Coordinates of C-alpha atoms and ligand atoms in Angstrom, one line a residue:
M2 CA -0.4 66.7 30.8
G3 CA 2.7 65.9 32.6
K4 CA 6.4 64.5 32.5
K5 CA 5.2 61.0 32.6
N6 CA 4.2 59.2 29.0
A7 CA 0.2 59.9 29.2
F8 CA -0.6 56.6 26.9
P9 CA -0.6 54.2 29.8
I10 CA -2.1 56.7 31.9
L11 CA -4.6 57.0 29.6
I12 CA -5.9 53.3 29.3
E13 CA -6.2 52.9 32.4
G14 CA -8.2 56.0 33.2
L15 CA -10.5 54.2 30.3
K16 CA -10.4 51.2 31.8
K17 CA -11.7 53.3 34.5
M18 CA -14.2 55.5 33.3
E19 CA -15.7 52.4 30.8
Y20 CA -18.6 51.9 32.8
R21 CA -19.5 55.7 31.7
G22 CA -19.9 54.5 28.0
Y23 CA -18.4 51.4 26.4
D24 CA -19.5 50.8 22.7
S25 CA -16.1 51.9 21.5
A26 CA -12.5 54.0 22.7
G27 CA -10.1 55.9 21.2
I28 CA -6.8 57.8 22.0
C29 CA -4.8 60.7 20.7
V30 CA -1.3 61.3 22.4
G31 CA 0.6 64.4 21.2
H32 CA 4.6 64.6 20.8
N33 CA 7.3 66.6 19.2
N34 CA 4.5 68.4 17.4
D35 CA 3.3 65.2 16.0
L36 CA -0.4 63.3 17.2
M37 CA -0.7 59.7 17.0
L38 CA -4.6 58.9 17.0
A39 CA -5.7 55.0 17.7
K40 CA -9.6 54.9 17.7
K41 CA -11.6 51.2 17.6
K42 CA -15.2 49.9 17.7
G43 CA -15.9 48.2 21.3
R44 CA -13.9 47.7 24.5
V45 CA -10.6 49.7 25.8
V46 CA -8.9 46.1 25.6
E47 CA -9.7 46.1 21.7
L48 CA -7.6 49.1 21.8
E49 CA -5.1 48.4 23.8
K50 CA -4.4 45.3 21.8
D51 CA -3.1 46.9 19.2
F52 CA -0.1 48.7 21.5
L53 CA 0.4 45.2 23.2
N54 CA 4.1 43.6 22.7
E55 CA 3.9 39.9 23.1
Y56 CA 7.0 38.2 24.9
G57 CA 8.0 34.7 26.4
V58 CA 8.8 34.4 30.0
C59 CA 10.3 30.0 30.6
S60 CA 10.8 29.1 34.1
L61 CA 13.6 26.4 35.2
D62 CA 11.2 23.7 34.4
G63 CA 11.0 24.7 30.9
S64 CA 7.9 26.1 30.9
C65 CA 6.9 29.0 29.2
E66 CA 3.6 31.1 29.2
K67 CA 3.0 34.8 27.0
R68 CA 3.2 38.0 28.9
Y69 CA 2.2 41.2 27.1
E70 CA 2.9 44.9 28.0
L71 CA 2.2 48.2 26.4
K72 CA 4.5 49.5 23.7
E73 CA 6.4 52.6 24.9
I74 CA 4.3 55.4 23.2
K75 CA 6.3 58.8 23.9
G76 CA 4.1 62.2 25.0
G77 CA 3.4 63.7 28.2
M78 CA 0.2 64.9 26.5
G79 CA -2.8 63.3 25.7
I80 CA -6.5 62.7 25.5
A81 CA -8.8 59.5 25.1
H82 CA -12.5 58.6 25.4
T83 CA -14.9 55.5 25.8
R84 CA -18.3 56.6 24.4
W85 CA -22.0 56.2 24.5
A86 CA -23.3 56.7 21.3
T87 CA -25.6 59.6 20.6
H88 CA -25.0 61.3 17.0
G89 CA -23.7 58.3 14.5
E90 CA -23.7 54.3 14.9
P91 CA -21.0 53.2 17.2
N92 CA -17.7 52.2 14.9
E93 CA -14.3 52.8 14.6
T94 CA -15.1 56.2 12.6
N95 CA -17.4 57.6 15.0
A96 CA -15.3 56.8 17.7
H97 CA -13.4 59.5 19.7
P98 CA -10.9 61.7 19.1
H99 CA -12.4 63.4 16.2
F100 CA -9.4 65.7 13.8
D101 CA -9.4 68.1 11.7
C102 CA -9.1 69.0 8.0
K103 CA -5.1 68.8 8.7
K104 CA -4.9 66.3 11.4
E105 CA -3.7 69.2 13.3
I106 CA -6.4 69.0 16.1
A107 CA -7.7 66.5 18.1
V108 CA -11.1 66.5 20.0
V109 CA -12.7 64.3 22.7
H110 CA -16.7 65.6 23.9
N111 CA -19.4 64.0 26.4
G112 CA -22.5 65.8 25.5
I113 CA -25.0 66.9 22.6
I114 CA -24.2 69.9 20.4
E115 CA -27.3 71.1 19.4
N116 CA -26.5 73.0 16.5
Y117 CA -24.0 70.8 14.8
N118 CA -26.1 70.7 11.8
A119 CA -26.3 74.4 10.9
L120 CA -22.6 74.6 12.4
K121 CA -21.8 71.5 9.7
E122 CA -23.1 72.8 6.5
I123 CA -21.3 76.1 7.0
L124 CA -18.1 74.4 7.1
E125 CA -19.0 71.9 4.7
K126 CA -19.3 75.3 2.3
E127 CA -15.7 76.7 3.5
G128 CA -14.2 73.3 2.5
H129 CA -14.0 71.5 5.4
I130 CA -14.6 67.6 5.2
F131 CA -16.1 65.8 7.4
V132 CA -15.4 61.8 8.2
S133 CA -18.1 61.1 10.9
K134 CA -21.5 61.0 11.5
T135 CA -20.8 62.2 15.1
D136 CA -21.9 66.1 16.0
T137 CA -18.5 66.2 18.0
E138 CA -16.7 66.3 15.0
V139 CA -18.0 69.9 14.0
I140 CA -16.2 71.0 17.4
S141 CA -12.5 70.0 15.4
H142 CA -13.3 71.9 12.5
L143 CA -14.7 75.0 13.9
V144 CA -11.1 75.1 16.0
E145 CA -9.3 74.9 12.6
K146 CA -11.7 77.6 11.3
F147 CA -10.6 79.5 13.9
Y148 CA -6.9 78.7 14.7
Q149 CA -4.1 81.2 13.7
G150 CA -1.2 79.9 16.2
N151 CA -3.5 80.0 19.6
I152 CA -5.3 77.2 20.1
E153 CA -6.9 78.6 23.6
E154 CA -8.4 81.9 21.5
A155 CA -9.8 79.2 18.7
A156 CA -11.4 77.1 21.2
I157 CA -13.3 80.3 23.0
K158 CA -14.4 81.4 19.6
A159 CA -15.5 77.8 18.8
I160 CA -17.1 77.0 22.2
K161 CA -19.2 79.9 21.6
L162 CA -20.9 78.8 18.8
I163 CA -21.8 75.8 20.1
E164 CA -25.6 75.2 21.3
G165 CA -25.8 72.1 23.7
T166 CA -24.0 70.5 26.0
F167 CA -20.1 69.3 26.7
G168 CA -17.7 68.2 28.8
L169 CA -14.8 68.3 26.0
A170 CA -11.0 68.1 26.0
I171 CA -8.9 69.5 22.6
I172 CA -5.3 69.4 21.8
C173 CA -3.2 70.9 19.0
K174 CA 0.0 69.0 17.5
K175 CA 1.8 72.0 17.4
E176 CA 0.9 73.9 21.1
N177 CA 1.9 71.5 24.1
K178 CA -1.8 72.6 26.1
I179 CA -4.7 70.9 26.7
I180 CA -7.8 73.1 26.8
V181 CA -11.0 71.5 28.0
A182 CA -14.5 73.2 28.7
R183 CA -18.1 72.7 30.3
R184 CA -21.5 73.1 30.0
G185 CA -23.9 70.6 31.3
S186 CA -21.5 67.5 31.3
P187 CA -18.8 67.0 34.2
V188 CA -15.5 68.4 34.2
V189 CA -12.9 67.2 37.2
L190 CA -9.5 68.2 37.2
G191 CA -7.1 66.3 39.0
V192 CA -4.1 68.5 40.4
G193 CA -1.1 66.2 40.6
E194 CA 2.5 66.5 41.3
N195 CA 4.1 67.2 37.5
E196 CA 1.0 66.1 36.5
N197 CA -2.7 67.1 36.0
I198 CA -5.6 64.8 34.9
V199 CA -8.8 65.8 33.7
A200 CA -12.1 63.4 33.3
S201 CA -15.5 63.3 33.1
D202 CA -15.2 61.4 37.0
V203 CA -13.0 61.6 39.9
V204 CA -12.4 57.2 39.3
A205 CA -9.9 58.0 36.7
I206 CA -7.7 60.6 38.9
L207 CA -8.2 59.0 42.2
P208 CA -5.4 56.4 41.5
H209 CA -3.1 59.9 40.3
T210 CA -4.0 62.7 43.0
K211 CA -7.3 63.0 45.4
R212 CA -6.7 66.7 44.9
V213 CA -9.5 68.1 42.1
I214 CA -11.3 71.0 41.2
Y215 CA -14.9 70.5 39.3
L216 CA -15.5 73.1 36.7
N217 CA -18.4 74.8 36.5
D218 CA -20.6 75.5 33.3
N219 CA -19.1 77.7 31.3
E220 CA -15.7 77.4 32.7
M221 CA -12.7 75.7 30.7
A222 CA -9.1 75.1 32.2
V223 CA -5.8 75.3 29.8
L224 CA -3.6 72.8 31.0
M225 CA 0.1 73.2 30.4
Q226 CA 3.5 71.2 31.1
D227 CA 4.4 73.0 34.5
G228 CA 0.7 73.9 35.5
Y229 CA -2.7 74.8 34.6
A230 CA -5.3 77.8 34.8
V231 CA -9.0 78.1 34.7
K232 CA -10.8 80.8 33.2
N233 CA -13.8 81.6 32.0
L234 CA -15.0 81.7 28.4
D235 CA -13.8 85.0 27.9
G236 CA -10.6 83.8 28.7
Q237 CA -10.5 85.5 32.1
N238 CA -8.9 83.9 35.0
V239 CA -11.0 82.0 37.7
E240 CA -10.0 81.5 41.3
K241 CA -11.0 77.7 42.2
N242 CA -10.8 75.6 45.3
I243 CA -9.2 72.0 45.6
E244 CA -11.3 69.9 46.9
E245 CA -10.0 66.4 48.6
I246 CA -11.8 63.0 47.3
K247 CA -12.5 61.1 50.3
W248 CA -12.6 57.7 48.7
A249 CA -9.9 55.4 48.9
A250 CA -8.6 54.1 45.7
E251 CA -8.7 50.3 46.7
E252 CA -12.8 51.5 46.8
I253 CA -12.8 51.3 43.2
E254 CA -11.7 48.0 42.6
K255 CA -13.2 44.7 42.6
G256 CA -11.9 43.2 45.9
G257 CA -12.1 39.8 44.9
Y258 CA -15.5 39.5 43.7
K259 CA -16.2 38.7 40.1
H260 CA -18.4 41.9 39.9
F261 CA -18.6 45.5 40.9
M262 CA -22.1 44.7 40.7
L263 CA -21.9 41.6 43.3
K264 CA -19.0 43.7 45.4
E265 CA -21.8 46.4 46.0
I266 CA -24.3 44.5 46.4
F267 CA -22.9 42.4 49.4
E268 CA -21.1 46.5 50.6
Q269 CA -24.7 47.3 51.2
P270 CA -24.9 46.6 54.8
K271 CA -21.5 48.7 55.2
A272 CA -23.1 51.2 53.0
V273 CA -26.5 51.5 54.8
E274 CA -24.4 52.3 57.8
N275 CA -22.8 55.4 56.7
T276 CA -25.9 57.1 55.4
L277 CA -26.9 56.7 58.8
R278 CA -23.9 57.6 61.0
G279 CA -24.2 60.5 63.0
R280 CA -27.7 61.2 61.5
I281 CA -29.9 59.8 64.9
D282 CA -29.2 61.7 67.9
E283 CA -29.1 59.7 71.1
D284 CA -32.9 61.1 72.0
N285 CA -33.8 59.5 68.6
N286 CA -33.6 63.3 67.0
V287 CA -33.0 63.0 63.6
K288 CA -30.0 65.1 62.7
L289 CA -29.8 67.1 58.9
S290 CA -28.1 69.8 58.2
L291 CA -30.6 71.6 55.9
D292 CA -30.3 75.1 55.3
I293 CA -34.0 75.2 54.1
D294 CA -37.1 76.9 55.4
F295 CA -39.7 74.3 55.6
S296 CA -42.0 75.9 57.8
N297 CA -44.5 77.1 54.9
L298 CA -43.7 74.0 53.2
K299 CA -47.2 72.6 51.1
R300 CA -45.9 70.2 48.9
I301 CA -42.8 68.4 47.7
I302 CA -42.5 67.3 44.1
I303 CA -39.6 64.2 43.9
A304 CA -38.1 63.8 39.9
A305 CA -35.6 61.2 39.1
C306 CA -34.6 58.9 36.9
G307 CA -34.2 54.7 36.8
T308 CA -33.4 53.2 40.2
S309 CA -33.5 56.3 42.0
W310 CA -37.1 56.9 40.3
H311 CA -38.3 54.1 42.3
S312 CA -36.9 54.9 45.3
A313 CA -38.6 58.2 44.9
L314 CA -41.6 56.4 44.4
I315 CA -41.2 53.9 48.5
G316 CA -40.1 58.2 49.2
K317 CA -43.8 58.9 48.4
Y318 CA -45.1 56.3 50.8
L319 CA -42.6 57.0 53.6
I320 CA -43.0 61.1 53.8
E321 CA -46.8 61.0 53.4
K322 CA -47.0 58.6 55.8
S323 CA -44.5 59.9 58.7
A324 CA -44.7 63.3 58.3
N325 CA -48.5 63.9 56.8
L326 CA -46.8 66.0 54.0
P327 CA -48.4 65.6 50.1
V328 CA -45.8 64.5 47.8
E329 CA -45.6 64.2 44.0
V330 CA -43.2 61.9 42.1
D331 CA -42.2 63.1 38.6
Y332 CA -39.7 61.2 36.1
A333 CA -37.2 64.1 35.8
S334 CA -37.9 64.2 31.6
E335 CA -41.5 64.6 31.9
F336 CA -41.3 67.1 35.0
R337 CA -38.8 69.0 33.2
Y338 CA -41.0 69.7 29.4
R339 CA -44.2 69.9 31.2
N340 CA -44.0 73.3 32.5
P341 CA -44.8 72.1 36.1
I342 CA -46.9 74.6 38.4
V343 CA -44.1 75.1 41.2
G344 CA -43.4 77.6 43.7
P345 CA -41.7 79.1 46.6
D346 CA -43.9 76.8 48.7
D347 CA -43.0 73.9 47.0
L348 CA -39.7 71.7 47.7
L349 CA -38.3 69.9 44.6
L350 CA -36.3 67.0 46.0
V351 CA -34.0 65.5 43.2
I352 CA -32.6 61.8 43.9
S353 CA -29.7 60.9 41.8
Q354 CA -26.5 58.1 42.6
S355 CA -24.2 59.6 40.1
G356 CA -25.5 63.7 40.3
E357 CA -24.8 64.0 37.1
T358 CA -27.9 62.8 35.0
A359 CA -28.8 65.5 32.2
D360 CA -32.7 65.1 33.0
V361 CA -32.6 65.4 36.5
L362 CA -30.5 68.6 36.0
A363 CA -32.6 69.8 33.9
A364 CA -35.6 69.7 36.3
L365 CA -33.5 70.8 39.0
R366 CA -33.0 74.4 36.5
E367 CA -36.1 74.2 36.1
A368 CA -38.0 74.3 39.3
K369 CA -35.3 76.4 40.9
Q370 CA -36.0 79.3 38.1
K371 CA -39.6 78.7 39.6
G372 CA -38.3 80.0 42.6
A373 CA -39.0 76.3 44.1
K374 CA -36.8 75.3 47.4
T375 CA -34.6 72.3 46.4
L376 CA -32.9 69.6 48.0
G377 CA -30.7 66.9 46.8
I378 CA -30.5 63.2 48.0
I379 CA -27.1 62.2 45.8
N380 CA -23.9 59.8 46.4
V381 CA -21.3 61.0 44.5
V382 CA -19.9 64.3 46.4
G383 CA -18.9 66.9 44.4
S384 CA -20.8 66.5 41.4
T385 CA -22.9 69.4 39.6
I386 CA -26.2 68.3 40.7
A387 CA -25.0 68.3 44.1
R388 CA -23.2 71.8 43.8
E389 CA -26.4 73.2 42.4
V390 CA -29.3 72.2 45.1
D391 CA -29.6 74.6 47.8
S392 CA -29.2 72.2 49.9
G393 CA -28.5 68.2 50.4
I394 CA -28.2 64.1 52.1
Y395 CA -25.4 62.9 50.7
L396 CA -25.6 58.8 50.6
H397 CA -21.9 58.2 51.7
A398 CA -22.8 54.6 49.9
G399 CA -18.9 54.8 48.3
P400 CA -18.5 54.5 44.6
E401 CA -21.1 52.3 42.7
I402 CA -19.3 51.2 39.8
G403 CA -21.6 48.5 38.5
V404 CA -24.2 49.9 36.2
A405 CA -27.1 48.1 37.7
S406 CA -27.6 50.1 40.5
T407 CA -27.8 48.2 44.0
K408 CA -26.5 49.7 47.0
A409 CA -27.4 53.4 46.0
F410 CA -31.0 52.4 45.8
S411 CA -30.9 50.8 49.6
C412 CA -28.8 54.0 50.9
Q413 CA -31.6 56.2 49.4
V414 CA -34.5 54.2 50.5
T415 CA -32.6 54.7 53.9
A416 CA -32.1 58.5 53.2
L417 CA -35.7 59.2 52.2
L418 CA -37.2 57.4 55.6
L419 CA -34.4 59.8 57.5
L420 CA -36.0 62.8 55.7
A421 CA -39.6 61.8 56.6
L422 CA -38.6 61.4 60.1
F423 CA -36.5 64.6 59.9
L424 CA -39.8 66.4 58.4
A425 CA -42.2 65.0 60.8
Q426 CA -40.2 65.7 64.1
K427 CA -40.1 69.3 62.4
R428 CA -43.8 69.6 61.5
G429 CA -44.7 67.7 65.3
V430 CA -46.1 64.9 64.1
K431 CA -46.2 62.3 66.6
I432 CA -43.8 59.0 65.7
D433 CA -43.4 55.6 66.7
K434 CA -40.0 55.5 68.9
E435 CA -39.7 51.6 67.7
I436 CA -38.4 52.9 64.1
F437 CA -35.1 54.3 65.3
V438 CA -34.6 50.9 67.2
E439 CA -35.4 49.1 63.6
L440 CA -33.2 51.6 61.6
K441 CA -30.2 51.1 64.5
N442 CA -30.3 47.1 63.1
L443 CA -30.9 47.6 59.6
P444 CA -27.5 46.4 58.7
K445 CA -27.5 43.5 60.5
K446 CA -31.2 42.8 58.8
I447 CA -29.6 43.3 55.7
E448 CA -26.5 40.6 56.8
E449 CA -29.3 38.3 57.5
T450 CA -30.7 38.7 53.9
L451 CA -27.5 38.4 52.1
K452 CA -27.0 35.1 53.6
N453 CA -29.9 33.4 51.5
S454 CA -27.9 33.7 48.3
D455 CA -27.0 30.2 47.5
K456 CA -31.0 29.4 47.6
I457 CA -31.1 32.3 45.0
I458 CA -28.7 30.8 42.7
L459 CA -30.3 27.5 42.5
L460 CA -33.7 29.7 41.3
A461 CA -31.7 31.7 39.0
D462 CA -30.2 28.5 37.1
K463 CA -33.9 27.3 37.2
F464 CA -35.3 30.8 35.5
K465 CA -32.7 32.0 33.6
D466 CA -33.8 30.6 30.6
A467 CA -37.2 32.3 31.1
K468 CA -38.3 35.0 28.2
N469 CA -40.4 37.3 30.4
F470 CA -41.1 37.6 34.0
L471 CA -43.7 39.5 36.2
Y472 CA -43.1 41.3 39.2
L473 CA -45.4 42.0 41.4
G474 CA -46.5 44.3 44.7
R475 CA -48.7 46.4 47.0
G476 CA -48.1 49.5 48.7
M477 CA -44.7 50.4 49.3
N478 CA -43.4 46.6 47.7
F479 CA -45.2 47.8 43.9
P480 CA -41.7 50.1 43.9
V481 CA -39.7 47.2 44.6
A482 CA -41.8 45.1 41.9
L483 CA -40.6 47.7 39.4
E484 CA -36.9 47.6 40.8
G485 CA -36.5 44.3 40.1
A486 CA -38.2 44.1 36.7
L487 CA -35.7 46.5 36.0
K488 CA -32.5 44.9 37.7
L489 CA -33.4 41.9 35.9
K490 CA -34.2 43.5 32.7
E491 CA -31.2 45.8 32.6
I492 CA -28.4 42.9 33.1
S493 CA -29.9 40.1 31.5
Y494 CA -32.1 41.1 28.7
I495 CA -35.2 39.0 30.0
H496 CA -38.1 40.9 29.1
A497 CA -39.9 41.8 32.9
E498 CA -42.7 44.3 34.0
G499 CA -43.3 45.4 37.3
Y500 CA -46.9 46.4 38.6
P501 CA -49.1 46.9 41.5
A502 CA -50.5 43.1 41.9
A503 CA -54.7 44.0 42.0
E504 CA -53.7 45.8 38.4
M505 CA -53.1 42.1 37.4
K506 CA -56.6 41.5 36.2
H507 CA -57.4 44.7 34.6
G508 CA -54.7 43.0 31.5
P509 CA -51.5 41.7 32.0
I510 CA -52.9 38.5 33.5
A511 CA -53.7 37.5 29.7
L512 CA -49.9 37.2 29.7
V513 CA -49.7 34.3 32.7
D514 CA -48.9 30.7 31.6
S515 CA -46.8 28.1 32.7
N516 CA -43.8 29.8 31.1
M517 CA -44.0 33.0 32.9
P518 CA -42.2 33.0 36.4
V519 CA -44.3 35.7 38.7
V520 CA -42.1 37.1 41.1
F521 CA -44.4 38.3 44.4
V522 CA -43.3 40.4 47.0
A523 CA -45.5 39.3 49.8
T524 CA -44.1 40.3 52.7
K525 CA -46.8 40.7 56.1
D526 CA -48.6 43.9 56.0
N527 CA -51.9 45.3 55.8
T528 CA -52.6 44.3 52.3
Y529 CA -51.1 40.7 52.8
S530 CA -54.5 38.9 52.5
K531 CA -54.9 40.7 49.4
I532 CA -51.3 39.6 47.9
L533 CA -52.3 35.9 48.6
S534 CA -55.8 36.2 46.4
N535 CA -53.6 37.5 43.5
M536 CA -51.3 34.9 43.9
E537 CA -54.2 32.6 43.7
E538 CA -54.9 34.2 40.5
I539 CA -51.8 33.8 39.1
R540 CA -51.2 30.1 39.7
A541 CA -55.3 29.5 38.9
R542 CA -53.1 30.3 35.4
G543 CA -50.5 28.2 36.0
G544 CA -48.2 31.2 36.4
Q545 CA -44.5 30.0 38.1
I546 CA -44.6 31.9 41.5
I547 CA -41.7 33.0 43.0
A548 CA -42.0 34.5 46.4
I549 CA -40.3 37.2 48.5
T550 CA -41.9 36.8 51.9
N551 CA -41.3 37.1 55.4
E552 CA -44.3 34.7 56.8
V553 CA -43.8 31.4 55.1
S554 CA -47.4 30.8 55.8
Q555 CA -48.9 27.2 54.9
D556 CA -50.7 29.5 52.3
I557 CA -47.6 30.5 50.7
Q558 CA -46.5 26.7 50.6
R559 CA -49.2 26.0 48.7
L560 CA -49.0 28.4 46.4
S561 CA -45.3 28.3 45.5
Q562 CA -42.6 26.2 45.3
N563 CA -40.0 28.8 45.0
I564 CA -39.8 30.9 48.6
I565 CA -37.3 33.2 49.2
A566 CA -37.4 33.7 53.2
V567 CA -36.2 37.5 54.3
P568 CA -35.9 38.5 58.1
R569 CA -39.0 40.3 59.5
C570 CA -38.4 44.2 60.2
A571 CA -40.6 47.3 60.5
E572 CA -43.0 48.2 57.0
E573 CA -40.6 51.2 56.4
L574 CA -37.5 49.2 55.9
S575 CA -39.0 46.2 54.0
P576 CA -38.4 47.7 50.8
I577 CA -34.7 47.7 51.4
I578 CA -35.0 44.0 52.8
N579 CA -37.1 42.6 49.9
T580 CA -35.2 44.6 47.1
I581 CA -32.3 42.5 47.8
P582 CA -33.2 39.1 46.9
L583 CA -34.3 40.6 43.4
Q584 CA -30.4 42.3 43.1
I585 CA -29.0 39.2 43.6
L586 CA -32.0 37.0 41.9
A587 CA -30.8 39.2 38.4
Y588 CA -27.1 39.3 39.1
H589 CA -27.1 35.5 39.1
I590 CA -29.7 35.3 36.4
A591 CA -27.4 37.7 34.4
D592 CA -24.2 35.7 35.4
K593 CA -25.5 32.4 34.3
K594 CA -26.3 33.9 31.0
N595 CA -22.1 34.9 30.9
L596 CA -23.3 38.4 30.2
D597 CA -21.0 41.3 31.1
V598 CA -23.2 42.4 34.1
D599 CA -20.9 45.6 34.7
K600 CA -21.4 46.7 31.6
P601 CA -24.7 45.9 29.8
K602 CA -25.5 46.5 26.3
N603 CA -26.4 49.8 25.2
L604 CA -26.0 51.4 29.0
A605 CA -24.3 53.9 30.8
K606 CA -23.6 54.5 34.9
S607 CA -24.3 58.4 34.0
V608 CA -26.3 59.6 31.5
T609 CA -25.0 62.9 31.0
V610 CA -27.5 63.5 27.9
E611 CA -30.9 64.6 27.8
Ligands
LIG27 C1 -29.9 51.4 37.3 O1 -29.6 50.6 37.4 C2 -29.4 52.2 36.2 N1 -28.2 52.4 36.0 C3 -30.1 53.8 35.7 O2 -31.5 53.5 35.5 C4 -30.2 54.8 37.0 O3 -30.5 54.0 38.1 C5 -30.5 56.3 35.8 O4 -29.6 56.3 35.0 C6 -30.4 57.3 37.3 O5 -29.1 57.5 37.7 P1 -28.9 58.6 38.9 O6 -29.4 57.7 39.7 O7 -27.2 58.5 38.4 O8 -29.1 59.9 38.5

């Protein structure tokens, strides 16, 4: 909402937001009491194509080339959406925005309307005609039902009937206003010069302003030509602080890399340095400003999803090893619905890059409701989970745009080690000072590891046509095997499984033959001889071994022709060093298959629905 034409700003915003969902896109711009709506299956560029003017540019040598520019679509008010389908298949009809019957009201929505079927039945009985299979369309018809010339009042009445989660925006052709509201899904308001921009994520706002307001659940905002107001769902004004985004605009650009994922893999030395900055003083005391009383702490439960869950598994090893405190690790979605036994002597630690993952948010609220202390290891500043935990550790890894998480994982494991050492110092558990030297050298060790890429590219070429992969590791490297398998699955669509190496003989070894690449994370630790035996078992069945190791022994050279050497480091840091070659291997296999590495099919960077 502003003085400039909204259309080009919305198209650029959609492109920035596309990593959050990209199966279809749509836009609606209001001008002169009319609404122009367009939507398309697939990427934002497909939608944009319908609004491009082609023109030719000829140079003095007579050669001409085609250029394209956006048609001018008048109107300073508009809403837009990129979709990650929950209800109704990805197609043009189910794409957002959704109109009411009279095409006077348009709605975009992020979340799930749990009672949409019941509402739809009522509305259909009242004569409303539904055109899509989405839950969202219920909102535009509900607003239409209550509309008496005041879109704000109609929106409030409609929202009060909705059960479930939403981040939504509503416009009406008769009024120069945008109504936005949230419950469960993120909504950020960007306060600009003569313009205001709302989005689910700051990356779409950053090119326009760094001044933002984070809406809380059951809050709404009204954007007008000359300002905005934040209100509760009874329409009463709510005072809100304007916060400053610390990220620079160029941080959300590719910076010359082919993909964000590759850029973020190579940003890991700097990102880990930022996670460490100011958190270990000259006397090796770990400084974490956590206002949580750890004195009676009996147990830590870590809840997370996906890659963050893998770092949580490593966190268990680190905290139990350094701080001698029992740790349980749970998938957040399972923790939420298993009626967990937690109480005031427990700490729920949630790990989330985006800070918006709905399963993690639900687990957090469940534990808080049961009186547990809560702590978050989060990357996105100001995100919902970051604002709801009792205390937290920000990663300072910078924006992570590639859907496949890379630098956030390394920073999460670094933060978990800092937390483990912090708890050890609080509990008076003796720590080997060598670990602090290793931590200070970690960014350098990561740089060294990244230098191996060329060798890994050759292996990617060799194994890119494999149909299946197995990843094996022991101890802290078992979660590394899981993470390696996840990276390959999510961007190359090759089926891959991670296992504790010793588990092979209890079933999965039946899958092994000469077509099965088996990745071993075989760095020197107290399980080294055991992992060599596991490699023998695979070799004996013709499996093709890829070995990640910091000990290129004769045994390893005899067992594998595909060795990736990594620098030696403390056992606690090996999961970070060992995961990086697996990130690079997955990246190059997917890139060699010409797949869209940054936006793999069916995925979204932040899963804001349960
Ligand atoms: C990892 O590459 C995936 N993008 C996904 O598994 C992710 O880790 C998961 O959705 C959790 O996201 P979060 O860390 O933002 O909560």
